[in-house]
Structure formats: C-alpha cells, structure tokens
Short mmCIF file of C-alpha atoms and ligand atoms in Angstrom, two decimals:
data_model
loop_
_atom_site.label_atom_id
_atom_site.label_comp_id
_atom_site.label_asym_id
_atom_site.label_seq_id
_atom_site.Cartn_x
_atom_site.Cartn_y
_atom_site.Cartn_z
CA UNK A 225 102.62 118.53 102.14
CA UNK A 226 103.64 118.38 98.53
CA UNK A 227 100.50 117.95 96.48
CA UNK A 228 102.31 116.13 93.72
CA UNK A 229 103.49 113.52 95.98
CA UNK A 230 100.17 112.98 97.33
CA UNK A 231 98.69 112.70 93.93
CA UNK A 232 101.24 109.93 93.12
CA UNK A 233 100.74 108.00 96.33
CA UNK A 234 96.91 107.88 95.69
CA UNK A 235 97.35 107.43 91.92
CA UNK A 236 99.47 104.19 92.45
CA UNK A 237 97.37 102.88 94.96
CA UNK A 238 94.33 103.17 92.47
CA UNK A 239 96.29 101.61 89.64
CA UNK A 240 96.94 98.63 91.52
CA UNK A 241 93.33 97.91 92.14
CA UNK A 242 92.67 98.21 88.49
CA UNK A 243 94.75 95.13 87.55
CA UNK A 244 93.61 91.63 86.80
CA UNK A 245 94.57 90.72 90.15
CA UNK A 246 92.15 93.43 91.45
CA UNK A 247 89.43 91.85 89.62
CA UNK A 248 89.99 88.51 91.35
CA UNK A 249 90.29 90.27 94.77
CA UNK A 250 86.85 92.18 94.08
CA UNK A 251 85.14 88.84 93.46
CA UNK A 252 86.33 87.02 96.52
CA UNK A 253 86.90 89.75 98.91
CA UNK A 254 85.09 89.39 102.30
CA UNK A 255 83.04 92.08 103.90
CA UNK A 256 85.57 92.70 106.63
CA UNK A 257 88.48 93.07 103.90
CA UNK A 258 86.53 95.16 101.89
CA UNK A 259 85.75 97.55 104.98
CA UNK A 260 89.63 97.46 105.60
CA UNK A 261 90.27 98.66 102.19
CA UNK A 262 87.74 101.44 102.05
CA UNK A 263 88.58 102.45 105.64
CA UNK A 264 92.33 102.84 104.49
CA UNK A 265 91.24 104.91 101.40
CA UNK A 266 89.02 107.25 103.63
CA UNK A 267 91.55 107.73 106.40
CA UNK A 268 94.40 108.64 103.94
CA UNK A 269 91.97 111.16 102.19
CA UNK A 270 90.93 112.68 105.53
CA UNK A 271 94.63 113.57 106.04
CA UNK A 272 94.01 116.07 103.15
CA UNK A 273 90.83 117.35 105.20
CA UNK A 274 92.86 117.76 108.05
CA UNK A 275 95.24 119.74 106.36
CA UNK A 276 92.72 121.85 104.67
CA UNK A 277 91.21 122.58 108.11
CA UNK A 278 94.50 123.42 109.60
CA UNK A 279 95.67 125.78 106.88
CA UNK A 280 92.77 126.72 104.68
CA UNK A 281 94.55 125.08 101.46
CA UNK A 282 93.53 122.22 99.66
CA UNK A 283 96.77 120.22 98.69
CA UNK A 284 95.38 117.47 96.81
CA UNK A 285 93.76 117.24 93.38
CA UNK A 286 90.39 115.47 93.19
CA UNK A 287 90.30 112.38 95.64
CA UNK A 288 89.69 109.13 94.15
CA UNK A 289 87.08 106.73 95.30
CA UNK A 290 88.87 103.68 93.88
CA UNK A 291 88.42 101.53 96.90
CA UNK A 292 84.91 102.22 97.28
CA UNK A 293 84.14 101.62 93.70
CA UNK A 294 85.93 98.31 93.96
CA UNK A 295 84.47 97.31 97.25
CA UNK A 296 81.17 99.08 97.80
CA UNK A 297 79.48 96.12 96.62
CA UNK A 298 80.75 93.92 99.31
CA UNK A 299 79.74 96.56 102.03
CA UNK A 300 76.36 96.33 100.25
CA UNK A 301 75.97 92.65 100.64
CA UNK A 302 75.97 92.99 104.34
CA UNK A 303 72.49 94.12 103.75
CA UNK A 304 72.70 96.86 106.31
CA UNK A 305 71.58 99.96 104.53
CA UNK A 306 72.56 102.31 107.55
CA UNK A 307 76.22 101.33 107.07
CA UNK A 308 76.13 101.56 103.42
CA UNK A 309 74.37 104.86 103.51
CA UNK A 310 76.75 106.28 106.01
CA UNK A 311 79.94 105.29 104.03
CA UNK A 312 78.47 106.57 100.80
CA UNK A 313 78.17 109.84 102.70
CA UNK A 314 81.68 109.86 103.74
CA UNK A 315 82.68 109.62 99.87
CA UNK A 316 80.03 112.51 99.18
CA UNK A 317 81.85 114.56 101.77
CA UNK A 318 85.11 114.19 99.90
CA UNK A 319 83.66 115.64 96.75
CA UNK A 320 82.10 118.49 98.77
CA UNK A 321 85.08 119.63 100.80
CA UNK A 322 87.45 120.27 98.09
CA UNK A 323 84.86 122.42 96.37
CA UNK A 324 85.07 124.62 99.30
CA UNK A 325 88.69 125.51 98.92
CA UNK A 326 88.06 128.35 96.98
CA UNK A 327 89.44 131.69 98.08
CA UNK A 328 86.55 133.75 97.04
CA UNK A 329 84.53 131.94 99.84
CA UNK A 330 84.22 133.87 103.13
CA UNK A 331 85.97 132.01 105.84
CA UNK A 332 82.84 132.57 107.93
CA UNK A 333 80.76 130.74 105.26
CA UNK A 334 83.19 128.10 104.58
CA UNK A 335 83.51 127.12 108.25
CA UNK A 336 79.52 126.80 108.47
CA UNK A 337 79.53 124.74 105.17
CA UNK A 338 82.13 122.46 106.37
CA UNK A 339 80.61 121.13 109.36
CA UNK A 340 78.14 118.75 107.81
CA UNK A 341 80.45 117.09 105.31
CA UNK A 342 83.04 116.49 108.06
CA UNK A 343 80.54 114.84 110.31
CA UNK A 344 79.64 112.86 107.31
CA UNK A 345 83.22 111.83 106.93
CA UNK A 346 83.65 110.96 110.69
CA UNK A 347 80.49 108.89 110.61
CA UNK A 348 81.91 106.84 107.61
CA UNK A 349 85.35 106.21 109.47
CA UNK A 350 83.58 105.06 112.46
CA UNK A 351 81.05 102.87 110.78
CA UNK A 352 83.72 101.40 108.52
CA UNK A 353 86.38 100.93 111.48
CA UNK A 354 83.63 99.01 113.40
CA UNK A 355 83.02 96.70 110.43
CA UNK A 356 86.60 96.17 109.58
CA UNK A 357 87.29 95.75 113.57
CA UNK A 358 90.06 98.44 113.49
CA UNK A 359 91.08 99.08 117.12
CA UNK A 360 88.94 101.71 119.00
CA UNK A 361 92.10 103.66 119.86
CA UNK A 362 93.02 103.82 116.33
CA UNK A 363 89.61 104.97 115.12
CA UNK A 364 89.66 107.57 118.13
CA UNK A 365 93.14 108.91 116.92
CA UNK A 366 91.82 109.49 113.47
CA UNK A 367 88.57 110.97 114.25
CA UNK A 368 90.19 113.30 116.88
CA UNK A 369 92.72 114.72 114.18
CA UNK A 370 89.77 115.32 111.81
CA UNK A 371 87.95 116.97 114.45
CA UNK A 372 90.67 119.21 115.65
CA UNK A 373 91.27 121.69 117.47
CA UNK A 374 93.90 122.92 115.23
CA UNK A 375 95.64 125.17 117.39
CA UNK A 376 99.12 124.79 115.70
CA UNK A 377 97.99 126.94 112.59
CA UNK A 378 95.87 129.16 114.67
CA UNK A 379 92.56 127.76 113.36
CA UNK A 380 90.34 125.94 115.58
CA UNK A 381 87.70 123.39 115.07
CA UNK A 382 85.11 123.58 117.72
CA UNK A 383 84.66 120.80 120.21
CA UNK A 384 81.52 120.56 122.51
CA UNK A 385 83.57 121.91 125.40
CA UNK A 386 84.46 125.31 123.72
CA UNK A 387 80.88 125.89 123.21
CA UNK A 388 80.11 126.35 126.87
CA UNK A 389 83.48 127.13 128.52
CA UNK A 390 83.78 130.69 129.78
CA UNK A 391 87.15 131.49 128.26
CA UNK A 392 86.68 133.13 124.88
CA UNK A 393 88.10 131.27 122.00
CA UNK A 394 90.12 134.43 121.04
CA UNK A 395 92.08 133.83 124.39
CA UNK A 396 92.51 130.12 123.74
CA UNK A 397 93.95 130.75 120.35
CA UNK A 398 96.22 133.57 121.75
CA UNK A 399 97.70 131.21 124.14
CA UNK A 400 98.01 128.44 121.87
CA UNK A 401 99.82 130.67 119.31
CA UNK A 402 102.19 131.87 122.04
CA UNK A 403 103.31 128.29 122.28
CA UNK A 404 102.44 127.80 125.91
CA UNK A 405 101.49 124.45 127.27
CA UNK A 406 98.95 125.85 129.85
CA UNK A 407 95.69 125.23 128.00
CA UNK A 408 94.31 121.94 128.72
CA UNK A 409 90.65 122.43 127.04
CA UNK A 410 91.11 120.33 124.03
CA UNK A 411 92.50 117.36 126.04
CA UNK A 412 89.87 117.41 128.69
CA UNK A 413 87.21 117.78 126.16
CA UNK A 414 88.24 114.55 124.66
CA UNK A 415 88.28 112.77 127.72
CA UNK A 416 86.41 109.46 127.45
CA UNK A 417 85.59 109.37 131.33
CA UNK A 418 82.15 110.75 131.92
CA UNK A 419 81.56 112.32 135.18
CA UNK A 420 78.47 110.73 137.17
CA UNK A 421 74.98 111.69 136.21
CA UNK A 422 73.86 114.13 138.93
CA UNK A 423 70.46 112.43 139.00
CA UNK A 424 71.74 109.08 140.10
CA UNK A 425 74.27 110.60 142.35
CA UNK A 426 71.53 112.79 143.88
CA UNK A 427 69.80 109.71 144.81
CA UNK A 428 72.53 109.03 147.39
CA UNK A 429 71.63 112.31 149.28
CA UNK A 430 68.50 113.25 150.99
CA UNK A 431 65.56 114.59 149.34
CA UNK A 432 65.19 118.50 149.24
CA UNK A 433 68.75 118.59 148.05
CA UNK A 434 69.32 121.83 145.86
CA UNK A 435 73.14 121.61 145.19
CA UNK A 436 75.71 118.80 145.23
CA UNK A 437 79.53 119.51 145.00
CA UNK A 438 81.82 116.70 143.96
CA UNK A 439 85.54 116.56 144.42
CA UNK A 440 87.40 115.26 141.16
CA UNK A 441 90.72 115.26 143.31
CA UNK A 442 92.44 116.38 140.30
CA UNK A 443 91.26 113.37 138.21
CA UNK A 444 88.72 113.29 135.41
CA UNK A 445 86.47 110.62 136.86
CA UNK A 446 85.58 109.02 140.10
CA UNK A 447 84.20 112.01 141.57
CA UNK A 448 83.26 111.96 145.33
CA UNK A 449 80.57 114.06 147.12
CA UNK A 450 82.35 116.94 148.96
CA UNK A 451 79.31 118.98 150.08
CA UNK A 452 75.54 118.98 149.50
CA UNK A 453 72.53 121.06 150.72
CA UNK A 454 72.74 121.65 154.57
CA UNK A 455 76.39 120.48 155.19
CA UNK A 456 78.46 123.05 156.75
CA UNK A 457 81.73 124.43 155.21
CA UNK A 458 84.45 122.15 154.26
CA UNK A 459 87.51 124.51 154.60
CA UNK A 460 88.37 123.64 150.94
CA UNK A 461 88.00 127.00 149.09
CA UNK A 462 87.10 125.55 145.73
CA UNK A 463 84.32 123.11 147.30
CA UNK A 464 82.85 126.04 149.45
CA UNK A 465 83.03 128.75 146.93
CA UNK A 466 81.24 126.76 144.34
CA UNK A 467 78.72 125.59 146.95
CA UNK A 468 77.88 129.21 147.65
CA UNK A 469 77.69 130.08 144.02
CA UNK A 470 75.09 127.27 143.27
CA UNK A 471 73.14 128.19 146.51
CA UNK A 472 73.21 132.12 145.02
CA UNK A 473 71.63 130.80 141.73
CA UNK A 474 68.95 128.88 143.40
CA UNK A 475 68.29 132.09 145.83
CA UNK A 476 68.06 134.40 142.66
CA UNK A 477 65.52 131.98 140.99
CA UNK A 478 63.52 131.95 144.09
CA UNK A 479 63.48 135.64 144.98
CA UNK A 480 63.79 137.23 141.63
CA UNK A 481 62.27 135.01 138.92
CA UNK A 482 59.71 133.32 141.55
CA UNK A 483 60.80 130.05 140.11
CA UNK A 484 61.74 127.15 142.68
CA UNK A 485 64.78 126.06 140.91
CA UNK A 486 66.66 126.83 137.69
CA UNK A 487 66.44 123.28 136.63
CA UNK A 488 64.16 120.72 137.61
CA UNK A 489 66.94 118.84 139.36
CA UNK A 490 69.78 119.52 141.79
CA UNK A 491 72.48 121.90 140.66
CA UNK A 492 75.67 119.89 140.52
CA UNK A 493 79.23 120.95 140.11
CA UNK A 494 82.50 119.12 140.02
CA UNK A 495 85.70 120.89 141.63
CA UNK A 496 89.44 120.24 141.28
CA UNK A 497 88.68 118.86 137.77
CA UNK A 498 91.89 117.64 136.31
CA UNK A 499 95.22 119.32 137.01
CA UNK A 500 95.55 123.18 136.45
CA UNK A 501 92.51 123.11 134.41
CA UNK A 502 92.20 126.40 132.89
CA UNK A 503 88.42 126.79 132.17
CA UNK A 504 85.11 126.16 133.52
CA UNK A 505 82.03 124.85 131.73
CA UNK A 506 78.63 123.22 131.81
CA UNK A 507 79.18 119.58 130.37
CA UNK A 508 75.46 118.90 129.86
CA UNK A 509 74.86 117.76 133.30
CA UNK A 510 76.76 119.79 135.69
CA UNK A 511 79.38 122.68 136.05
CA UNK A 512 82.91 121.53 135.60
CA UNK A 513 85.28 123.91 137.72
CA UNK A 514 88.89 124.22 137.02
CA UNK A 515 91.57 125.06 139.29
CA UNK A 516 93.40 127.35 137.01
CA UNK A 517 97.08 127.13 136.35
CA UNK A 518 97.85 130.05 138.70
CA UNK A 519 100.03 131.74 136.15
CA UNK A 520 97.06 133.06 133.87
CA UNK A 521 93.97 131.93 135.83
CA UNK A 522 93.31 131.30 139.32
CA UNK A 523 90.42 129.10 140.95
CA UNK A 524 87.55 129.52 138.83
CA UNK A 525 85.15 129.23 141.66
CA UNK A 526 86.40 132.60 142.93
CA UNK A 527 84.05 134.23 140.25
CA UNK A 528 80.36 133.86 141.11
CA UNK A 529 79.37 135.42 138.08
CA UNK A 530 81.45 133.10 136.04
CA UNK A 531 79.88 129.96 137.82
CA UNK A 532 76.45 131.50 137.13
CA UNK A 533 77.10 132.12 133.58
CA UNK A 534 78.14 128.38 132.95
CA UNK A 535 74.76 127.29 134.72
CA UNK A 536 72.56 129.61 132.77
CA UNK A 537 73.99 127.99 129.49
CA UNK A 538 72.05 124.74 130.68
CA UNK A 539 68.63 126.66 130.31
CA UNK A 540 66.56 125.27 127.64
CA UNK A 541 65.53 129.06 126.82
CA UNK A 542 69.08 129.80 126.31
CA UNK A 543 70.16 126.90 124.46
CA UNK A 544 67.34 127.51 121.85
CA UNK A 545 69.38 130.42 120.56
CA UNK A 546 72.06 128.08 119.05
CA UNK A 547 75.67 128.90 119.46
CA UNK A 548 76.82 130.76 116.19
CA UNK A 549 76.76 134.42 115.09
CA UNK A 550 74.45 136.90 116.31
CA UNK A 551 72.23 134.47 117.86
CA UNK A 552 75.21 132.90 119.54
CA UNK A 553 76.40 136.30 120.78
CA UNK A 554 72.91 136.77 122.49
CA UNK A 555 73.27 133.29 124.00
CA UNK A 556 76.75 134.41 125.37
CA UNK A 557 75.41 137.76 126.44
CA UNK A 558 72.45 136.09 128.47
CA UNK A 559 74.82 134.09 130.45
CA UNK A 560 77.03 137.28 131.25
CA UNK A 561 74.08 139.20 132.03
CA UNK A 562 72.46 136.90 134.17
CA UNK A 563 75.71 135.61 135.93
CA UNK A 564 76.40 139.32 136.90
CA UNK A 565 72.88 139.91 138.09
CA UNK A 566 73.20 136.63 140.32
CA UNK A 567 76.29 138.26 141.80
CA UNK A 568 74.98 141.57 142.28
CA UNK A 569 71.95 140.35 143.89
CA UNK A 570 74.09 138.25 146.40
CA UNK A 571 75.84 141.28 147.46
CA UNK A 572 73.24 143.73 146.80
CA UNK A 573 75.27 145.77 144.56
CA UNK A 574 73.40 148.94 142.96
CA UNK A 575 73.47 149.21 139.20
CA UNK A 576 75.23 152.70 139.50
CA UNK A 577 77.84 151.24 142.00
CA UNK A 578 78.75 147.89 140.74
CA UNK A 579 81.76 147.41 138.45
CA UNK A 580 80.02 145.45 135.73
CA UNK A 581 83.12 143.56 135.05
CA UNK A 582 82.54 139.76 134.39
CA UNK A 583 85.05 137.35 135.90
CA UNK A 584 86.88 139.84 138.35
CA UNK A 585 89.25 138.26 140.39
CA UNK A 586 90.05 135.54 137.86
CA UNK A 587 93.16 136.71 136.38
CA UNK A 588 96.38 136.35 138.25
CA UNK A 589 98.19 139.45 139.30
CA UNK A 590 100.98 139.00 136.89
CA UNK A 591 98.37 139.57 134.00
CA UNK A 592 97.32 143.04 133.04
CA UNK A 593 93.74 143.12 133.34
CA UNK A 594 90.54 143.44 135.55
CA UNK A 595 88.57 140.17 134.34
CA UNK A 596 87.06 138.60 131.11
CA UNK A 597 84.74 141.28 129.94
CA UNK A 598 83.47 144.78 130.79
CA UNK A 599 79.68 145.48 130.19
CA UNK A 600 80.30 149.13 131.06
CA UNK A 601 83.12 149.47 128.58
CA UNK A 602 83.47 146.34 126.25
CA UNK A 603 87.00 146.19 124.90
CA UNK A 604 88.59 147.21 128.08
CA UNK A 605 88.70 144.05 130.27
CA UNK A 606 92.50 143.16 129.77
CA UNK A 607 95.50 144.19 127.62
CA UNK A 608 98.04 141.74 128.27
CA UNK A 609 101.49 140.26 126.77
CA UNK A 610 100.14 136.85 126.99
CA UNK A 611 96.25 137.38 126.49
CA UNK A 612 96.40 140.15 123.99
CA UNK A 613 93.71 142.67 124.20
CA UNK A 614 89.93 142.48 125.03
CA UNK A 615 88.48 142.73 121.53
CA UNK A 616 84.73 143.13 122.34
CA UNK A 617 82.89 145.95 120.63
CA UNK A 618 80.28 148.05 122.32
CA UNK A 619 78.50 149.27 119.28
CA UNK A 620 77.31 147.73 115.72
CA UNK A 621 79.93 149.91 114.24
CA UNK A 622 82.70 147.58 115.59
CA UNK A 623 80.73 144.38 115.00
CA UNK A 624 83.26 141.55 114.07
CA UNK A 625 82.71 139.43 111.24
CA UNK A 626 84.63 136.16 111.66
CA UNK A 627 84.25 132.49 111.29
CA UNK A 628 86.13 131.95 114.40
CA UNK A 629 84.69 131.59 117.99
CA UNK A 630 81.70 130.36 116.49
CA UNK A 631 81.05 133.47 114.61
CA UNK A 632 82.43 135.86 117.35
CA UNK A 633 80.03 134.77 119.86
CA UNK A 634 82.40 135.98 122.71
CA UNK A 635 83.34 139.16 120.86
CA UNK A 636 80.08 140.58 119.51
CA UNK A 637 78.30 139.60 122.88
CA UNK A 638 79.66 142.87 123.87
CA UNK A 639 77.05 144.72 121.94
CA UNK A 640 73.81 143.46 123.82
CA UNK A 641 76.03 143.26 126.85
CA UNK A 642 76.54 146.90 126.73
CA UNK A 643 72.84 147.56 125.75
CA UNK A 644 71.88 145.96 129.18
CA UNK A 645 74.20 148.00 131.05
CA UNK A 646 72.84 151.19 129.39
CA UNK A 647 69.44 150.12 130.42
CA UNK A 648 70.18 149.13 133.95
CA UNK A 649 72.02 152.30 134.56
CA UNK A 650 69.44 154.48 133.03
CA UNK A 651 66.77 152.80 135.18
CA UNK A 652 68.94 153.02 138.31
CA UNK A 653 68.35 150.88 141.56
CA UNK A 654 69.06 147.37 141.53
CA UNK A 655 69.58 145.84 137.96
CA UNK A 656 67.87 142.79 138.61
CA UNK A 657 64.54 144.35 139.27
CA UNK A 658 63.51 146.07 136.02
CA UNK A 659 66.12 145.60 133.48
CA UNK A 660 66.69 142.03 134.60
CA UNK A 661 62.87 141.43 134.59
CA UNK A 662 62.56 142.64 131.07
CA UNK A 663 65.45 140.57 129.75
CA UNK A 664 63.99 137.54 131.50
CA UNK A 665 60.65 138.08 130.01
CA UNK A 666 61.98 138.41 126.66
CA UNK A 667 64.15 135.39 127.09
CA UNK A 668 61.24 133.01 128.21
CA UNK A 669 58.21 134.74 126.42
CA UNK A 670 59.07 133.65 123.03
CA UNK A 671 60.86 130.79 121.59
CA UNK A 672 64.44 131.05 120.81
CA UNK A 673 65.55 130.95 116.98
CA UNK A 674 69.08 129.87 115.95
CA UNK A 675 69.08 132.59 113.36
CA UNK A 676 67.84 135.51 115.77
CA UNK A 677 69.55 138.63 114.98
CA UNK A 678 70.22 141.63 117.55
CA UNK A 679 67.59 143.65 115.89
CA UNK A 680 65.02 140.68 116.78
CA UNK A 681 66.13 140.41 120.20
CA UNK A 682 65.72 144.31 120.53
CA UNK A 683 62.23 144.35 119.30
CA UNK A 684 61.41 141.58 121.89
CA UNK A 685 62.93 143.35 124.86
CA UNK A 686 60.93 146.41 123.66
CA UNK A 687 57.70 144.43 123.72
CA UNK A 688 58.45 142.90 126.90
CA UNK A 689 59.03 146.13 128.61
CA UNK A 690 55.91 147.55 127.08
CA UNK A 691 53.83 144.58 128.14
CA UNK A 692 55.09 144.43 131.92
CA UNK A 693 55.40 148.28 132.43
CA UNK A 694 53.22 149.86 130.11
CA UNK A 695 53.55 151.39 126.50
CA UNK A 696 55.80 154.69 126.37
CA UNK A 697 56.57 154.29 130.20
CA UNK A 698 60.01 154.99 131.60
CA UNK A 699 61.05 151.29 131.28
CA UNK A 700 59.91 150.95 127.56
CA UNK A 701 61.60 154.36 126.57
CA UNK A 702 64.79 153.25 128.41
CA UNK A 703 65.01 150.04 126.42
CA UNK A 704 64.37 152.00 123.08
CA UNK A 705 67.24 154.37 124.16
CA UNK A 706 69.67 151.38 125.31
CA UNK A 707 69.45 149.68 121.68
CA UNK A 708 69.94 153.15 120.00
CA UNK A 709 73.14 153.57 122.22
CA UNK A 710 74.85 150.63 120.80
CA UNK A 711 73.41 151.32 117.16
CA UNK A 712 70.98 148.24 116.74
CA UNK A 713 67.72 149.83 115.22
CA UNK A 714 64.20 148.59 116.51
CA UNK A 715 62.38 146.98 113.71
CA UNK A 716 58.68 146.05 114.00
CA UNK A 717 58.79 142.46 112.31
CA UNK A 718 60.48 139.50 113.74
ZN1 ZN B 1063 79.52 131.05 127.73
#
C-alpha cells in the first residue's frame, strides 16, 4: 500500500465535506445518511488497521475524523447514548492504534495493547452498519477482515477457536506459510451456524445420560444423535472412539477425582464436523472433532488424550487461568497433563512405562513425528518438512518470549509439562494417583488468576503436596525437585 496515495484519497474526501455544499448537507442529513458517511470513513480507515495487523507497519499518516466531526451530531440526535458512545470509541481506537506502530514496542506487548482498540473499532462498525442498514453480509466481511487471521503474512490474530483447538498456532502458521490449503480452522471458526446446545438436545435422550455423540455428516450444522449412554457400538470409528473417550473421562472423574461428572451436564461431542477438518476443540458447549485431512492428521478421535484435553478446557477452574503468557501456558499444560492421565488411567499405564507423548497416532505416517508434544522430552515430538520442528522448551532457560500463539501458550507449556513428568516418574506407580492428585488439588484449591506465573503455580503445587501428604514428606520433596528440574524457583509469596 502506498501511504502517499492513501493520504491523497483520504485528504480529497475530507476537503469535499468542508465546502459550502458540505455545510448544507450537515444541516439536512438524516441519521441514516450520517451513519452511512461515518460508516464509510470507519471502514476505509479500518483498511489501514488491517494492513498494520498483517505487516506490523503503519502505512497511513494520522487518520482523519472528518465524517464524524461533520455528522456526529446527527448520530447524537438519535438520543441513543450507547450507539453514540460506541462510535466515539471507534474513533478513539483510530487514535490509539497508530501510536502502537512504533518499532520500539515489543511485539508481545503491542499485540496485547491492540486487542481493546480493535474491539472498539469492530463495535463501532457493527453499530453504524446497523443504523445505516448496511447488509449484514457486508458488515461481516469488513469485521472478519479486521479480525484476521492474517496467515498470508505469517501474523495471526486469534479467533476464539484458536483458543481451544489442540493444534498449536506455530503449526497452523507453518502450514499457512507453506501455502497449503489443508488448514480449515479460520473458516470454521467464523461459521455462523451454531451447533445445537447439548442441554436442549439432551432432553431428547433418557435421564442418566452421561455422554452424547452427534454426527455432523460433514456439515457444520444439523447434527443428529449418533450414540448416547447405553447404546451399543455403531461401527463408525469416529463415533465409537469419541464415545469411549468421553466415557473414559467420566470414569476418571468418578474413580480418581471422586466427582460424579466433570461438568454438571452430559458430555457432548460432534464428530465428522465439516470436511477434512484439521483440528479438535471445545466450542463452549461441546467437543468438535475433525476427521483430519489424512495428509497431515488422521481422525482426531483416535487420540483419547487429545479429546480429554479439549474437554478439560471447559472446566471453570482451568478457564479462570486465562489464555495468555505463563498463565495461558499453565492452562494448556493442565489440559495436556489431565488428557494424558485420563489415557494412562484407561489403559492402566505405569508412569515409568507410558510414553508421555501427547497426541500419539494423530500424525499421518508420511509425517516425521510421534505426536504433538512430549512431556518426557519437550521439543522432540516432530521434526518434519511440513510441520517444522517441535519448539517446546523443557526448562526456563529456553522460555520463548513471543506475541504469537497467545504469548506462546502451546510452546512454554513444555516447562510445566516436563515438571509434571519429573514428579510422576520420581514418585513412580500410576501418575494419576499422587502426582495427578497434587496437580488437581492445586488447580481446584485456589482461584485461578490470569496473571499467574510459573513460580506462583509451583508454590501452589508445593503447598498442595505438603497439605495432602505432609510437610517434608516424599511427595513434598519430589514436587520441589520437579520444579528445580525445569528451572522454576519456589517462592514463598503468591
Ligand atoms: Zn489446548
């Protein structure tokens, strides 16, 4: 984009509105017309914001607010203070965003600071679009562009779906940069068709239902019940594997956590979602399970730990940790740890004998890798032409500071993951018994905090071990050693 050209276009439009004709126009313009002019200005300006989010460069000089200055009064005449406020905020965003185009600002910090003003701008465009009666499709197109994801330039804005998908963003970026078309995530995240709410769907099945599997039949809506509690196997691998996975989660809750169900409602999942969907995620109500493209990934239902990982994201205790930086990496790590514990429990694997590979069996044979992550040896799960190399650190020395992947949540989770591995192997036996119990106590014992650091979490697990198994006992000492092993110091204050 040529910034001079942009300035010229914007400048010309501004000059036109300042003429005597403009003065007449101001006096007689209707609210709807005013909204159209202001909408046009905001959407035009949002193109500069999109360019900035894609490239990190600000191409335009200071953005004008000519239409708003001229027609804000007409919007105000509507006497709807919420819409006035929202449009005003949109312009405020356009003053803040260019200020962030400063090379001295850390990319990580900038991504954080961008979120709020971009949301304001989105809110203003939606509000104005409504008043101006712009078609919903056009509004959606503009807001989607502003929201990303910006795979073309290797920069990605995060849609809600990325937050809970099991595939790390580094892989998604890698595949996007390689120019393949196999990644369907952004498309399905913006799908407007909502899956059925499990609560209402569950009413159609008998009481005592613990899990329900829906079949999407490769669509994104109109799911049908394929198997529910007590039904026998269907012969459809995705349905049956997902059913068994949800049943294993419920069994883990009952026998290990002594909790009837993980959630106060049946666990639900949708299989055969869309075509060649290369991800699995918790959509807020249920697990969505992709079939995989069978080039990079196979059926996501093959991996019990992976299904359990997505379900663990639904827990309030896990969500209270937020999804950014160290706190977000802890969030990811809980889901990996408990995902694997559900699998180890299901197959009675001993800590010393299990492979500690998360997502084993998911990669197609053509890919060079054993799974998505390794808790025993973070950074060793794959090294492949298409996927790149697993970049997880196992120690604080390798902590990756980045604005991508929500501050590296799928990368730095390698550190608490490895700490759990060290603890489990040190204590021996079954990992879900003592190591898993300590992690669970620490998770549900105190409220999560969105700014929780690894050191805070380490202190909580040490306290949990001391309170359940006694001060200076084997477990207490083993937890301290497990954090030393990954370079996280134990502090005394939260
Ligand atoms: Zn996750």
